[in-house]
Coordinates of C-alpha atoms in Angstrom, one line a residue:
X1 CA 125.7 96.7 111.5
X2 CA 125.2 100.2 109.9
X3 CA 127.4 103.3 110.3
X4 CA 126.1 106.6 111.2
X5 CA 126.7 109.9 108.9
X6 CA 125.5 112.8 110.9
X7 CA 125.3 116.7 110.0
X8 CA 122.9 119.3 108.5
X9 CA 121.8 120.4 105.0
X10 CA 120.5 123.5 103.8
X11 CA 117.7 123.6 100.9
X12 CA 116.5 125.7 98.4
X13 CA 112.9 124.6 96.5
X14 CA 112.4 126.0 93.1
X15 CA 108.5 126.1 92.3
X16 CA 108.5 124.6 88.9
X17 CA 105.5 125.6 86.2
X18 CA 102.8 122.9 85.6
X19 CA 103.0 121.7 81.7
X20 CA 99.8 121.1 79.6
X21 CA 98.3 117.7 79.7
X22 CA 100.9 116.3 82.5
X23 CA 99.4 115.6 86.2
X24 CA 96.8 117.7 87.7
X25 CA 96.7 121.3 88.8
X26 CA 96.2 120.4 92.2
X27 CA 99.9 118.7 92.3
X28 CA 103.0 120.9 93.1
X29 CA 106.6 120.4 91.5
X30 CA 109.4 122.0 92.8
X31 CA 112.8 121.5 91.9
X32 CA 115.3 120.7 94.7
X33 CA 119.1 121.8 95.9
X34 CA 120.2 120.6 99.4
X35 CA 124.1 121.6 100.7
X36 CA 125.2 119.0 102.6
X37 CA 127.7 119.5 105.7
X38 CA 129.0 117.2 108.3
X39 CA 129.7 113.8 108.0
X40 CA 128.4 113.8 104.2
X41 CA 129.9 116.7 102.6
X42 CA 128.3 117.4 98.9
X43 CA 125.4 118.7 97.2
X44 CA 122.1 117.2 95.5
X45 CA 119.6 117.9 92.9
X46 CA 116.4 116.6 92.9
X47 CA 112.8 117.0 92.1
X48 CA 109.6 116.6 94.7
X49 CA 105.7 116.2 94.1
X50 CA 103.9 117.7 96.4
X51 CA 100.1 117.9 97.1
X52 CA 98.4 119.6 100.5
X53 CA 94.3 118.7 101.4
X54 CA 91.8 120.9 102.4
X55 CA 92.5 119.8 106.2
X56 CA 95.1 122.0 107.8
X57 CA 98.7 120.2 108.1
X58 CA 97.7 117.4 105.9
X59 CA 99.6 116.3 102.8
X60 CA 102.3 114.5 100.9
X61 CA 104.9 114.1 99.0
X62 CA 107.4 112.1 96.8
X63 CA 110.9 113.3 95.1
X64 CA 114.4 111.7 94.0
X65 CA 117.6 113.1 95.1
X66 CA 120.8 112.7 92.7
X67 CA 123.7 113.4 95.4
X68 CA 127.5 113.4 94.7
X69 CA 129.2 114.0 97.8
X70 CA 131.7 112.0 100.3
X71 CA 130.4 110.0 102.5
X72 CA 133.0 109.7 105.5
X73 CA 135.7 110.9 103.1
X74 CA 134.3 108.1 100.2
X75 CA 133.5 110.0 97.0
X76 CA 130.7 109.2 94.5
X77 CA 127.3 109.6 93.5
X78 CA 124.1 107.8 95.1
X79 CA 120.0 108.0 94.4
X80 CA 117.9 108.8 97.5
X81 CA 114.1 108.4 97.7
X82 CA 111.8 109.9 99.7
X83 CA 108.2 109.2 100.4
X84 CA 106.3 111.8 103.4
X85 CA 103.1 112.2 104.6
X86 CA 101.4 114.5 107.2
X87 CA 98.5 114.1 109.0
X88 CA 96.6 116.6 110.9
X89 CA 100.6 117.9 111.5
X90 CA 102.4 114.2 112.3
X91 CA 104.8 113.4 110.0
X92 CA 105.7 110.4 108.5
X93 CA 108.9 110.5 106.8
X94 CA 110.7 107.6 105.0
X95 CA 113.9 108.2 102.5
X96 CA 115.9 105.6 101.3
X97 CA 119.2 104.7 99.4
X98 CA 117.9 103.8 95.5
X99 CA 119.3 99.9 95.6
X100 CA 122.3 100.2 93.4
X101 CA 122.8 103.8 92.7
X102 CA 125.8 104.2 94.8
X103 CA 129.0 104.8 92.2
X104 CA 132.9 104.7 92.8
X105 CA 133.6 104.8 96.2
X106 CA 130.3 104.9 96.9
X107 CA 129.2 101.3 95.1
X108 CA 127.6 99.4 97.2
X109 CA 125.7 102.1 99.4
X110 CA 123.0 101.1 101.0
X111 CA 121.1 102.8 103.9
X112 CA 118.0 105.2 105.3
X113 CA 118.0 108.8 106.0
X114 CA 115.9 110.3 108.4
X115 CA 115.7 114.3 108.7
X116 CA 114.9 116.2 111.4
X117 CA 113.9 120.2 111.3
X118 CA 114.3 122.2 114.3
X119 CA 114.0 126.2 114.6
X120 CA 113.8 126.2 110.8
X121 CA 117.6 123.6 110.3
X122 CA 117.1 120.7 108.4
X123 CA 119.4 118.1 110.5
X124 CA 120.3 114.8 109.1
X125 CA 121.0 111.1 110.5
X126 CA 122.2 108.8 107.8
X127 CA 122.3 104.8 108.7
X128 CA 124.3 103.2 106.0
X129 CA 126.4 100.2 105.0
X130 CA 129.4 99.9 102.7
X131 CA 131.3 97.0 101.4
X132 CA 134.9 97.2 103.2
X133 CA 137.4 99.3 100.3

């Protein structure tokens, strides 16, 4: 049975320069900060790959969030991995807890995050599971 961690984050994305020799020019690296409020109270840094077709509203993206927050008032540090496509404007949006990342009070972790954005607000529902304290 999971638990549900609910709230909203704010972001900022960093464009970050391509490097000589590493990826292609069509690729786009940004780094990540997201402020977490809610239910998971923190911050996280991360880093995203991004890449956008020539068809309007179609592209993806991968990227690795390092968060150290409470979760539910339990304090550590977890991985979370996320993996997004968009087709024609449909998303599809999948980001899960890196198996074994969570540390301290957060050892253990396990779960799925899914993000909504409405009017611009990035809103967050996290399903998780934690071994009892």
């Amino acid at each position: 049975m999971s638990t549900h961690a609910k709230g909203q984050f704010d972001v900022k994305l960093t464009p970050q320069a391509a490097e000589d020799g590493v990826g292609h020019p069509s690729i786009g690296r940004l780094g990540l900060f997201k402020q977490f409020h809610g239910d998971i109270e923190g911050v996280a840094h991360g880093q995203m790959l991004g890449v956008r077709t020539a068809v309007e509203g179609s592209a993806g993206y991968v990227a690795i969030d390092h968060v150290e927050a409470s979760v539910h008032g339990r304090r550590g540090t977890f991985v979370l991995q996320h993996s997004g496509t968009m087709r024609q404007g449909q998303m599809s949006l999948v980001v899960t807890v890196v198996p074994d990342s969570g540390t301290d009070e957060l050892t253990g972790l396990r779960g799925r995050l899914d993000i909504q954005i409405v009017d611009g607000k990035h809103y967050y529902d996290f399903a998780y599971e934690l071994p009892s304290a």
